[in-house]
XYZ file of C-alpha atoms in Angstrom:
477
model
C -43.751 3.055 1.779
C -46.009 3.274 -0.998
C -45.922 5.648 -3.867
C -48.214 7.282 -6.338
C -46.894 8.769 -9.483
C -46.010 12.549 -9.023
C -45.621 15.527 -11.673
C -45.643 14.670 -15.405
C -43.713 11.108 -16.559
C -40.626 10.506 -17.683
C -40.013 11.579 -21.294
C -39.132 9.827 -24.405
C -36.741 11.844 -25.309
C -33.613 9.596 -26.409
C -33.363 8.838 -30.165
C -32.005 5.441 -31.602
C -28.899 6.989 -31.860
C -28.497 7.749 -28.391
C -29.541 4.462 -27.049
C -27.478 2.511 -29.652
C -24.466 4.320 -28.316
C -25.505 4.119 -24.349
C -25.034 -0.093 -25.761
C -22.495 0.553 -27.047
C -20.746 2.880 -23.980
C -21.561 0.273 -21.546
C -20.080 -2.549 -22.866
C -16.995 -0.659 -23.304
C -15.609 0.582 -19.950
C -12.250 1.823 -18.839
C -11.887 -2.126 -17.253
C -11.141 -2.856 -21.162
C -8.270 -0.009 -21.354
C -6.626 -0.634 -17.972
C -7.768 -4.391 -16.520
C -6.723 -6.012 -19.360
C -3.478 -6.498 -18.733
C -3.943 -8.191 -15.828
C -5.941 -10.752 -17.844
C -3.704 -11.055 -20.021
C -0.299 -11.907 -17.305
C -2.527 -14.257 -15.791
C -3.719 -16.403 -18.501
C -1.443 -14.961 -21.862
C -2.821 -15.707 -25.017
C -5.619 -17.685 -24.204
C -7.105 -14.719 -22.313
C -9.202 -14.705 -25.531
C -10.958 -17.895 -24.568
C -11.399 -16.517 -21.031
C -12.762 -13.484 -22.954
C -14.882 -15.312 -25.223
C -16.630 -17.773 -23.091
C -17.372 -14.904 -20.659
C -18.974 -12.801 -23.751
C -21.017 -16.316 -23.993
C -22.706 -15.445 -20.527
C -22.860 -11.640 -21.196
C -24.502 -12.635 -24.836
C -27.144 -14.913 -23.202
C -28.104 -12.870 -20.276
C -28.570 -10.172 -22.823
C -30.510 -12.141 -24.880
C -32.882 -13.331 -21.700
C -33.660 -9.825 -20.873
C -34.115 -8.246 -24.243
C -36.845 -10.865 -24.586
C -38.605 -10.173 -21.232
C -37.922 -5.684 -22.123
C -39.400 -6.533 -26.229
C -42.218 -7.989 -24.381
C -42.325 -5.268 -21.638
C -40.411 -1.674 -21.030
C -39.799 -0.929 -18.151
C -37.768 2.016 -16.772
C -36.999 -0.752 -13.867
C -35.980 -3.189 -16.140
C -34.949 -6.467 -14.626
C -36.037 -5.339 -10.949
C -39.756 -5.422 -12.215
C -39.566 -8.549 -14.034
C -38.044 -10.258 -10.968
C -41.074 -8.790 -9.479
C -43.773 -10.419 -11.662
C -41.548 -13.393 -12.210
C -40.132 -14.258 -8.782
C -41.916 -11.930 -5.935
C -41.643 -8.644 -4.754
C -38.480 -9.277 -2.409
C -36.729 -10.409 -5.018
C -37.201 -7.249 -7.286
C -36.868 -5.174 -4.155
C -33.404 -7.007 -3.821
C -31.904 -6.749 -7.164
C -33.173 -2.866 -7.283
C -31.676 -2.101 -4.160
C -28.063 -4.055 -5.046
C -28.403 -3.035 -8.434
C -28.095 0.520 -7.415
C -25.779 0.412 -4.788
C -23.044 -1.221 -7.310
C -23.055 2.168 -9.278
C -23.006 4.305 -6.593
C -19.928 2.491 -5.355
C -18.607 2.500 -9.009
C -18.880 6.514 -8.853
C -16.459 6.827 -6.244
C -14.155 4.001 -8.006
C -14.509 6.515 -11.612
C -14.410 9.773 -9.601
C -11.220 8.960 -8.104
C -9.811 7.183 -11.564
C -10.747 11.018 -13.489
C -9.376 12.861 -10.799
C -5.987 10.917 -10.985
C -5.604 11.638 -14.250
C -6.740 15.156 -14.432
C -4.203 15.862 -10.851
C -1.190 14.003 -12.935
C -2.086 17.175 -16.162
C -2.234 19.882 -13.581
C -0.546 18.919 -10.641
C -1.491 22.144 -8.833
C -5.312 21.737 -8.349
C -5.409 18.835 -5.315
C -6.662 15.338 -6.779
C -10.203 15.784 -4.273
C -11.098 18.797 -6.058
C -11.323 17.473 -9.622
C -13.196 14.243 -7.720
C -15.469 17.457 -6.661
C -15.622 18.522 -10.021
C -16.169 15.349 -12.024
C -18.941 14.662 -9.883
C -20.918 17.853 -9.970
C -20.455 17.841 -13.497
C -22.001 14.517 -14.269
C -24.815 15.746 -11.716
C -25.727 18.701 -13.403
C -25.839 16.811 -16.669
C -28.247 14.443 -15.317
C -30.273 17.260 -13.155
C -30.731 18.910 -16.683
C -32.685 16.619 -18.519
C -32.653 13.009 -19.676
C -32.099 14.791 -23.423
C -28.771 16.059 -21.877
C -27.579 12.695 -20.682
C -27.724 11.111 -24.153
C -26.336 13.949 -25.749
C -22.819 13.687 -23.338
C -23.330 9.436 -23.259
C -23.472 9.873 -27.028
C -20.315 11.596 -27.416
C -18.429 9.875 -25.210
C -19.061 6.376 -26.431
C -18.340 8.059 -29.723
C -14.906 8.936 -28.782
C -14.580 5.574 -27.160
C -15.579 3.609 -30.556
C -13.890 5.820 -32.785
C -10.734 4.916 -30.896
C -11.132 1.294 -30.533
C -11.833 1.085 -34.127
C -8.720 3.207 -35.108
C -6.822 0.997 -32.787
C -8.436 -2.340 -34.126
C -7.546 -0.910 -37.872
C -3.898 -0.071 -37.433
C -3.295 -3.759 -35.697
C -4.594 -5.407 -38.628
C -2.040 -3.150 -40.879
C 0.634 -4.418 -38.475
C 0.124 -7.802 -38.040
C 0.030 -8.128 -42.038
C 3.194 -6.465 -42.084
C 1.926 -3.385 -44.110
C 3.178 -1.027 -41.034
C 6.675 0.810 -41.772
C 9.199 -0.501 -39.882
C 7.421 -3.354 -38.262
C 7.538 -7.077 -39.472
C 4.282 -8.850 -39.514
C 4.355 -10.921 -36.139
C 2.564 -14.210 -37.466
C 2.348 -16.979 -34.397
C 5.076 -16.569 -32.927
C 3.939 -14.252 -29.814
C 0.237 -15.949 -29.637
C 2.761 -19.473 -29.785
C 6.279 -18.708 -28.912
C 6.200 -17.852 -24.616
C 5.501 -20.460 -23.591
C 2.614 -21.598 -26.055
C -1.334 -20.041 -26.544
C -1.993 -21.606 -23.169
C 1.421 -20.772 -20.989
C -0.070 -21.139 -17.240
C -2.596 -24.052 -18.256
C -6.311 -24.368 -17.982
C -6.859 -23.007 -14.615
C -5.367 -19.845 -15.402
C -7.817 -19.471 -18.452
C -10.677 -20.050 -16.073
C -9.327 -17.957 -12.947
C -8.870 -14.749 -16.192
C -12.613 -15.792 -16.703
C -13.582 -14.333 -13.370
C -10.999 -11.296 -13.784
C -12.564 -10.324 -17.513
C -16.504 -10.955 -16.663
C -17.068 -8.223 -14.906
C -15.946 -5.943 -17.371
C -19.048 -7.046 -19.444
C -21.197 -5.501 -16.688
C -23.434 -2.410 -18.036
C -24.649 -3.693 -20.974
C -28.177 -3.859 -19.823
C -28.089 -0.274 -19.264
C -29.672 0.176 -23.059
C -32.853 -1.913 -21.138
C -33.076 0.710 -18.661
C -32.994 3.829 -20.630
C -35.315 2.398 -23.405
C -38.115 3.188 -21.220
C -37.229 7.274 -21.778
C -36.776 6.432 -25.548
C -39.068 7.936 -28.101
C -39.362 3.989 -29.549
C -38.275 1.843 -26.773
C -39.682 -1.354 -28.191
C -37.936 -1.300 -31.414
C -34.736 0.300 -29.804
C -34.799 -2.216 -26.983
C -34.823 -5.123 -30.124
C -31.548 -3.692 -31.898
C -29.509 -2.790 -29.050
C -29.674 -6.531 -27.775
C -29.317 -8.181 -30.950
C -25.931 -5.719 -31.486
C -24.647 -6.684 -28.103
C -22.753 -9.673 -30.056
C -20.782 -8.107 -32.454
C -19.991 -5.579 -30.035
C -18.433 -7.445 -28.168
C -16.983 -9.527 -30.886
C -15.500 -6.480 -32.466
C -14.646 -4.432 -29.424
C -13.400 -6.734 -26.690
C -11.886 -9.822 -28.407
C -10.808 -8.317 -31.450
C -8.697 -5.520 -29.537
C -7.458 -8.059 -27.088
C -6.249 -10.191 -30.453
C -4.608 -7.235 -31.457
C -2.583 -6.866 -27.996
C -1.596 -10.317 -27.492
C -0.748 -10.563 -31.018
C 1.490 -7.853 -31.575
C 3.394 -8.108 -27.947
C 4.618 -11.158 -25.941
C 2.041 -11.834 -23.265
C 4.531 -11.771 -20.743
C 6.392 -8.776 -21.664
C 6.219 -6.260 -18.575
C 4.550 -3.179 -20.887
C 2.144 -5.286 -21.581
C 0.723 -6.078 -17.631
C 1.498 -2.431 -17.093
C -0.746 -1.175 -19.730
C -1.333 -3.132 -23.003
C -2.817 -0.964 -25.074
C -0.628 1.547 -24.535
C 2.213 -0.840 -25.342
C 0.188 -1.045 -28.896
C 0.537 2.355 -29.261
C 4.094 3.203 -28.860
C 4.178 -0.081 -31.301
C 2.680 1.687 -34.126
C 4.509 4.402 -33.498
C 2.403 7.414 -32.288
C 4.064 10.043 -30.002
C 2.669 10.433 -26.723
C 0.875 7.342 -26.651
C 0.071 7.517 -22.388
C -1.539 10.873 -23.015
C -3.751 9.226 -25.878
C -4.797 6.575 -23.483
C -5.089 9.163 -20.698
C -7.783 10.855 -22.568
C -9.530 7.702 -23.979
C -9.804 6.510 -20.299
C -10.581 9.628 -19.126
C -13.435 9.607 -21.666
C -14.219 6.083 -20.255
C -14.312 7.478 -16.695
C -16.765 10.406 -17.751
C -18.739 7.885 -19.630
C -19.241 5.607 -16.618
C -19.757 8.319 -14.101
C -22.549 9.592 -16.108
C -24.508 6.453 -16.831
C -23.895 4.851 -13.765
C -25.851 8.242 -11.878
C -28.582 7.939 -14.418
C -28.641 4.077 -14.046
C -28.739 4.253 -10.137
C -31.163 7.006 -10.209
C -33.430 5.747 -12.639
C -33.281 2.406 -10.564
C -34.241 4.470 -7.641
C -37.525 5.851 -9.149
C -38.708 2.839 -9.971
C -38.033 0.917 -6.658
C -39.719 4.347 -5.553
C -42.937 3.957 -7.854
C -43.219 0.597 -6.590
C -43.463 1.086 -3.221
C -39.663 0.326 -2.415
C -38.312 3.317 -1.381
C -38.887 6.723 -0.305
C -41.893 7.919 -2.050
C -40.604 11.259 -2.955
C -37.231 9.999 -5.277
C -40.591 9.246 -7.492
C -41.667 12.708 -7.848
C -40.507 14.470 -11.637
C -39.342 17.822 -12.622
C -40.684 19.563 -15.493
C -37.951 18.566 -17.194
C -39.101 14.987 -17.001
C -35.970 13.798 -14.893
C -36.648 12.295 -11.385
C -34.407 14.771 -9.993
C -34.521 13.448 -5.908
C -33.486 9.856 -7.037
C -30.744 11.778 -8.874
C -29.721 13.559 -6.046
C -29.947 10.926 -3.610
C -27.294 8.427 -5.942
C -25.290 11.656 -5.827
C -25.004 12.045 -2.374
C -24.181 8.556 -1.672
C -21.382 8.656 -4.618
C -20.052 12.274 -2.851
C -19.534 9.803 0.719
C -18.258 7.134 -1.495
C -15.461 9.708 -2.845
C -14.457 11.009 0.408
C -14.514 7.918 1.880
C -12.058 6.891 -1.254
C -9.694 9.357 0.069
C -9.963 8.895 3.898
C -9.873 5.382 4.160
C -8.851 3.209 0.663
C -7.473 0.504 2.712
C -10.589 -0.224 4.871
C -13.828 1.436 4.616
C -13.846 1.964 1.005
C -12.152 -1.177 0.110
C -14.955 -3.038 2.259
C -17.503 -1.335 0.746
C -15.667 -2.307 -2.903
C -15.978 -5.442 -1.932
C -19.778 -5.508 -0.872
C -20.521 -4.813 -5.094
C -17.669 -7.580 -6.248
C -20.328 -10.218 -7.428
C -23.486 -8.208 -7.771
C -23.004 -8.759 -11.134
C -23.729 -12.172 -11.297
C -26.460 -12.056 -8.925
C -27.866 -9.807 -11.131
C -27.427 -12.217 -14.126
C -28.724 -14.744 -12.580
C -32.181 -12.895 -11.768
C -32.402 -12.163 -14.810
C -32.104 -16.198 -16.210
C -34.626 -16.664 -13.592
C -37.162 -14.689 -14.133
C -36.851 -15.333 -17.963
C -37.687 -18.661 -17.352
C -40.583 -17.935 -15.500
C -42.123 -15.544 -17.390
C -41.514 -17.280 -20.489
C -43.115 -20.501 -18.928
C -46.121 -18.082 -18.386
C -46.137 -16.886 -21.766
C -46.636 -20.608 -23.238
C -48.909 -21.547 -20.310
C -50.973 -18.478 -21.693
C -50.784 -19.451 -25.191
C -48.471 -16.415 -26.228
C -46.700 -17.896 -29.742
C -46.037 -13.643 -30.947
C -43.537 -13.442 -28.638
C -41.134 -9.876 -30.338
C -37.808 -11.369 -29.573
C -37.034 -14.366 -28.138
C -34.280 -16.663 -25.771
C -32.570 -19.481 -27.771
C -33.151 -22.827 -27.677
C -35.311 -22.392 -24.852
C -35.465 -23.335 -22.025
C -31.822 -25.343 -22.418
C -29.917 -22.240 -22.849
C -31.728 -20.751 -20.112
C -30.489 -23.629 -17.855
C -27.201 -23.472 -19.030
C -26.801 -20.048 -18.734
C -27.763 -20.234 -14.820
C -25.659 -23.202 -14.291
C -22.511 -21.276 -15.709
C -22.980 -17.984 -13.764
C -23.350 -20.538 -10.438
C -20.260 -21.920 -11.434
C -18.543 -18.270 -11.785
C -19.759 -17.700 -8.101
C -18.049 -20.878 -7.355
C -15.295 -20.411 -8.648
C -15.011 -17.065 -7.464
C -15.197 -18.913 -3.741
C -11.928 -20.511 -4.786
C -10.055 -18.208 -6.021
C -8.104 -16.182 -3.218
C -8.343 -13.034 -5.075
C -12.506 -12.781 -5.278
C -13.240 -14.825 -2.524
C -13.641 -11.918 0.313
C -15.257 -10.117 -2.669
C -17.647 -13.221 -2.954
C -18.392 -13.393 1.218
C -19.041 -9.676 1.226
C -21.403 -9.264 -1.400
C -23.187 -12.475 -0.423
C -23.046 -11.084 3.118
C -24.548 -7.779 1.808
C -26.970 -9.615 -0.459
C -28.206 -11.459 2.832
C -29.174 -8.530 4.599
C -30.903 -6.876 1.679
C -32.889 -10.269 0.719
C -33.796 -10.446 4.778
C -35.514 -6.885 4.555
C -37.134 -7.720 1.556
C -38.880 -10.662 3.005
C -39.325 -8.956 6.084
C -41.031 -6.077 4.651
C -43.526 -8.070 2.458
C -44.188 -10.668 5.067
C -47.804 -10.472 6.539
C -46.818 -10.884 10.033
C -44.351 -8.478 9.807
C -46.405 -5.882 8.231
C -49.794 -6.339 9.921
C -51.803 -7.598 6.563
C -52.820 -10.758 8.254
C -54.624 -8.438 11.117
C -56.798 -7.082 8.146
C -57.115 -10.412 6.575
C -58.516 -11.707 9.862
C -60.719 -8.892 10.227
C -62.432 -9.507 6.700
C -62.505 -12.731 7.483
C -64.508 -12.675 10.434
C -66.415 -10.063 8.910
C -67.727 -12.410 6.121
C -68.155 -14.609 8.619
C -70.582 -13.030 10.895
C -72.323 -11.935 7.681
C -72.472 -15.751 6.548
C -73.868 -16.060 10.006
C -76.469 -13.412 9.899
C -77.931 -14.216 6.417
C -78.240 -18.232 7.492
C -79.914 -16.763 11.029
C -77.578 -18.058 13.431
């Protein structure tokens, strides 16, 4: 299945601005809007500490792999460094899995968009605007790579622009400055049942619930490689990822658990709009409508280019169909495009025929290829760092922390998360599925690169007996 480079290469045609928001867009999905609240019943106030030491992971892994894409951009990103780091199953592995969670996730946002577009205008059946959403988000990324930004730009615009509006209005209210609300001091992060209500375990079960939310923030790594200064861009988009989340994630949760009783039933229904009928705003679940809708628009379109672009490269390296590496004119690979597409169209229609089996297995099969993607990435940072020193590399652009102990903590915590998620009753047939999933993927990556499987030792033998009836000759034996 090899491939050659086809047509003209992918163009650098994203600005700084457009990767700093595609950061910025996929750290802040509609899990932050409407998941939360689960979160928060589970563990109440001290969801922030689940939140926080899960933005410790997210902030590491980040920092792992913007040292390996400083060093390195690659449109493959962490597949090709698992390649060079680990071997070529294991970047065929992660590629493959790493793709098939976003073309699940399309079916999971189509079907989110089309609910709320079907509850506006009731008429027009919820599968067509599924229809609709998707062909939309197609043609944007058929277009050009230029047209992608643009819409990812603007979306994570109206996503930040809101958070920050929300974040600025809680700190008015919580110092009392809001008319006709008393500042709330302690007494809801202290009086239910104190900050820690269901005890320790529930802070680390709402650790597996929130982690996942943090997934897509190594998108920016991905599209740097179509950036006109992907180095540089690579650099400030992973040194922003802390105060991102910082700002975005714990400082709106703080808001929410500060302003309304963790336990209060608005607030497992739908916190932040809770917030917002707090403050005082009219219509507040058509506000958060259209913010999540925004989300859902956002995700659908950079989880297609993220799959697709995924896709190429796999398909550049030999890993899948040669022709999803071939590039329009327009410098987009337009077959890998199409063929996330396709799979995210089944997805959707398998959303509506069968949400209770097929679709929920398949679900499932992506529930922990987040942290199997994490920890590739840990892994092959260790590697390739080791290589660096071995090689005498001390001009290394950006690098891990307290290396290698980080590094080794880091791994050691996402094990635990996969642990843990073996315990808990909720992930664990998420857990089995993936790993079963995983298993089958790893199995054809081995068995594809394996030189009894693939004939290589035949021509190995060959050469060698060549050389040695030439050995032969030249001695005159």
């Amino acid at each position: 299945m090899s491939a050659s480079p086809v047509g003209p290469p992918l163009q650098r045609t994203l600005k700084k601005r457009h990767l700093s928001m595609i950061a910025i867009a996929g750290v802040i999905g509609a899990g932050l809007f409407v998941g939360s609240g689960a979160a928060i019943k589970e563990a109440g106030p001290g969801v922030l500490i689940a939140y926080a030491l899960a933005a410790v992971v997210v902030v590491l892994v980040m920092r792992m792999l913007g040292e390996m894409a400083a060093s390195n951009v690659e449109t493959g990103s962490f597949s090709t460094y698992a390649d060079k780091a680990i071997g070529r199953w294991a970047g065929f592995s992660v590629g493959w899995l790493y793709s098939w969670f976003w073309i699940v996730v399309l079916g999971v946002e189509a079907t989110a968009g089309a609910a709320i577009l079907h509850r506006w205008m009731p008429d027009v059946p919820q599968w067509s605007w599924a229809l609709i959403l998707m062909v939309l988000l197609t043609l944007t990324n058929v277009a050009s790579v230029k047209s992608f930004g643009e819409f990812e730009f603007w979306f994570a615009s109206i996503k930040v622009a809101a958070i920050v509006i929300f974040l600025v209005l809680g700190v008015v209210a919580i110092f009392g400055f809001m008319p006709g609300l008393d500042a709330p001091g302690l007494r809801n992060l202290t009086g239910h049942g104190g900050f820690i209500p269901n005890g320790t375990g529930a802070v680390l079960g709402a650790v597996l619930v929130v982690v996942f939310s943090f997934f897509g923030a190594e998108i920016a790594t991905i599209a740097a490689g179509e950036s006109e200064h992907p180095e540089s861009s690579v650099r400030a988009a992973t040194r922003s990822v802390v105060w991102r989340i910082l700002l975005f994630y714990i400082g709106s949760i703080a808001i929410v658990v500060t302003l309304i009783p963790w336990d209060s039933a608005t607030v497992a229904l739908s916190p932040y709009v809770a917030v917002i009928k707090l403050y005082g705003i009219p219509a507040a679940a058509t506000i958060m409508d259209v913010i999540v809708l925004t989300s859902v628009l956002s995700c659908l379109n950079s989880g297609l280019y993220t799959a697709s672009r995924m896709l190429f490269s796999l398909s550049r390296r030999g890993d899948a169909p040669a022709g999803w590496s071939e590039i329009s004119r327009q410098g987009v690979p337009v077959s890998a495009v199409l063929a996330s597409t396709v799979v995210g169209f089944l997805t959707v229609g398998l959303n509506y025929l069968s949400p209770d089996t097929v679709f929920l297995f398949l679900l499932n099969s992506s529930g922990a290829i987040a942290l199997f993607v994490w920890l590739i990435i840990a892994v092959s940072q260790l590697r390739l760092r080791r290589r660096l020193e071995a090689a005498g590399a001390v001009d290394i652009p950006l690098k891990m922390w307290a290396f290698p102990y980080l590094t080794y903590a880091t791994i050691a915590a996402i094990i635990a998360l996969l642990v843990g998620m073996a315990f808990l009753p909720a992930t664990r047939e998420q857990l089995l599925v993936s790993c079963a999933l995983a298993t089958v993927v790893v199995a054809i990556g081995v068995f594809r690169r394996h030189p009894v499987i693939t004939g290589r030792h035949q021509v190995d033998g060959h050469l060698l007996a060549s050389n040695h009836r030439s050995a032969e000759e030249t001695s005159g034996h």
